[in-house]
XYZ file of C-alpha atoms in Angstrom:
147
model
C 0.000 0.000 0.000
C 1.334 3.425 -0.881
C 2.504 5.785 1.811
C -0.167 8.351 0.942
C -2.919 5.738 1.028
C -1.712 4.577 4.468
C -1.626 8.164 5.740
C -5.166 8.800 4.506
C -6.400 5.791 6.481
C -5.142 7.282 9.727
C -7.504 9.161 12.054
C -7.862 12.837 11.191
C -5.983 13.899 14.358
C -2.969 11.845 13.232
C -3.168 13.279 9.716
C -3.153 16.795 11.171
C -0.181 15.969 13.393
C 1.758 14.582 10.410
C 0.943 17.686 8.349
C 2.167 19.895 11.204
C 5.385 17.866 11.428
C 6.006 18.172 7.681
C 5.415 21.926 7.832
C 7.747 22.251 10.811
C 10.489 20.240 9.122
C 10.195 22.283 5.910
C 10.288 25.629 7.735
C 13.093 24.583 10.106
C 15.198 23.331 7.204
C 14.629 26.522 5.225
C 15.418 28.792 8.177
C 18.615 26.878 8.924
C 19.717 27.597 5.358
C 18.788 31.273 5.132
C 19.176 32.672 8.669
C 22.361 32.909 10.691
C 22.149 30.353 13.516
C 22.311 33.050 16.222
C 19.062 34.533 14.880
C 17.303 31.178 15.022
C 18.835 30.351 18.430
C 17.344 33.538 19.873
C 13.894 32.033 19.212
C 14.579 28.503 20.491
C 14.191 29.225 24.203
C 16.228 30.283 27.201
C 19.899 29.643 26.464
C 21.715 27.190 28.767
C 18.554 26.453 30.763
C 16.690 23.211 31.490
C 12.991 22.411 31.434
C 11.402 20.385 34.263
C 12.185 16.672 34.333
C 8.642 15.354 34.833
C 5.421 15.392 32.813
C 1.958 14.196 33.727
C 0.880 11.044 31.820
C -1.409 12.853 29.344
C 1.295 15.378 28.467
C 3.886 12.601 28.104
C 1.522 10.816 25.701
C 1.180 13.985 23.614
C 4.974 14.399 23.520
C 5.284 10.762 22.382
C 2.778 11.436 19.573
C 4.918 14.382 18.460
C 7.968 12.103 18.466
C 6.081 9.612 16.273
C 4.987 12.317 13.806
C 8.416 13.963 13.447
C 10.236 10.627 13.088
C 7.711 9.292 10.552
C 7.863 12.422 8.420
C 11.655 12.730 8.564
C 11.993 9.089 7.511
C 9.731 9.527 4.468
C 10.509 13.027 3.214
C 12.711 12.959 0.104
C 15.502 15.079 1.643
C 15.578 13.111 4.971
C 15.892 15.975 7.491
C 18.704 15.381 9.980
C 18.688 15.867 13.742
C 18.687 19.689 13.999
C 15.611 20.422 11.841
C 13.855 17.499 13.550
C 14.687 18.945 16.971
C 13.551 22.443 16.004
C 10.279 21.177 14.505
C 9.552 19.016 17.559
C 10.262 21.859 19.962
C 7.925 24.145 18.018
C 5.194 21.489 18.140
C 5.693 21.008 21.884
C 5.656 24.759 22.444
C 2.355 25.128 20.537
C 0.834 22.693 23.035
C 2.335 24.371 26.095
C 4.676 21.439 26.823
C 7.980 22.372 28.458
C 11.019 21.077 26.580
C 14.749 21.499 26.155
C 16.610 21.387 22.849
C 20.223 20.245 23.259
C 23.210 20.681 20.969
C 26.116 18.350 21.621
C 29.437 17.145 20.282
C 31.138 13.787 20.732
C 34.375 14.314 22.689
C 37.464 13.266 20.760
C 35.709 13.103 17.391
C 36.909 15.486 14.712
C 33.364 16.502 13.763
C 30.446 14.688 15.273
C 27.564 16.896 16.369
C 24.006 16.051 17.338
C 20.767 17.766 18.378
C 17.962 16.302 20.458
C 14.881 17.399 22.380
C 13.744 16.308 25.823
C 10.278 16.832 27.303
C 10.117 15.598 30.883
C 12.128 12.382 30.867
C 11.138 11.541 27.265
C 13.684 12.042 24.487
C 11.396 13.350 21.744
C 13.959 13.487 18.926
C 17.556 12.398 18.591
C 17.446 9.443 20.953
C 19.038 7.129 21.822
C 21.974 8.386 19.759
C 22.329 11.382 22.102
C 24.171 9.184 24.599
C 27.887 9.960 24.509
C 27.506 13.541 23.324
C 28.675 16.396 25.529
C 26.116 19.194 25.722
C 27.529 22.474 24.419
C 24.252 24.421 24.400
C 20.690 23.992 25.554
C 17.552 25.988 24.882
C 14.672 25.510 27.299
C 11.085 26.453 26.789
C 8.720 26.463 29.732
C 5.103 27.512 29.192
C 3.920 30.721 30.848
C 2.016 30.068 34.046
């Protein structure tokens, strides 16, 4: 069965979530190409801060659905977005729902050039896991919803 046909058989809420993930990945990828990183970083959250480490079960389920949508779209888009646009798109989706999250940028110590980005909401690694293990965090951007 074709990918489109499978997507159209999903519940409407899942279709909407996939469409939001595709839009986020497209916009994040475009902005990473046209804006200097410092301009984008200024909009990613509080620099070198952490979001809370716990989520209630319903919020954790919503974060897991966002993980599913971003991973599914990144796997099937023709340009296969890498970790940073995935992390940015996921953080935007979490932010839209008022879910606190932290986007991390890391490097692997001793490697000439091995960088990675991932997002955490509560204790859930939303994007970039489990490959984030072994990377030293060089920057983090936390978003906590207004209370």
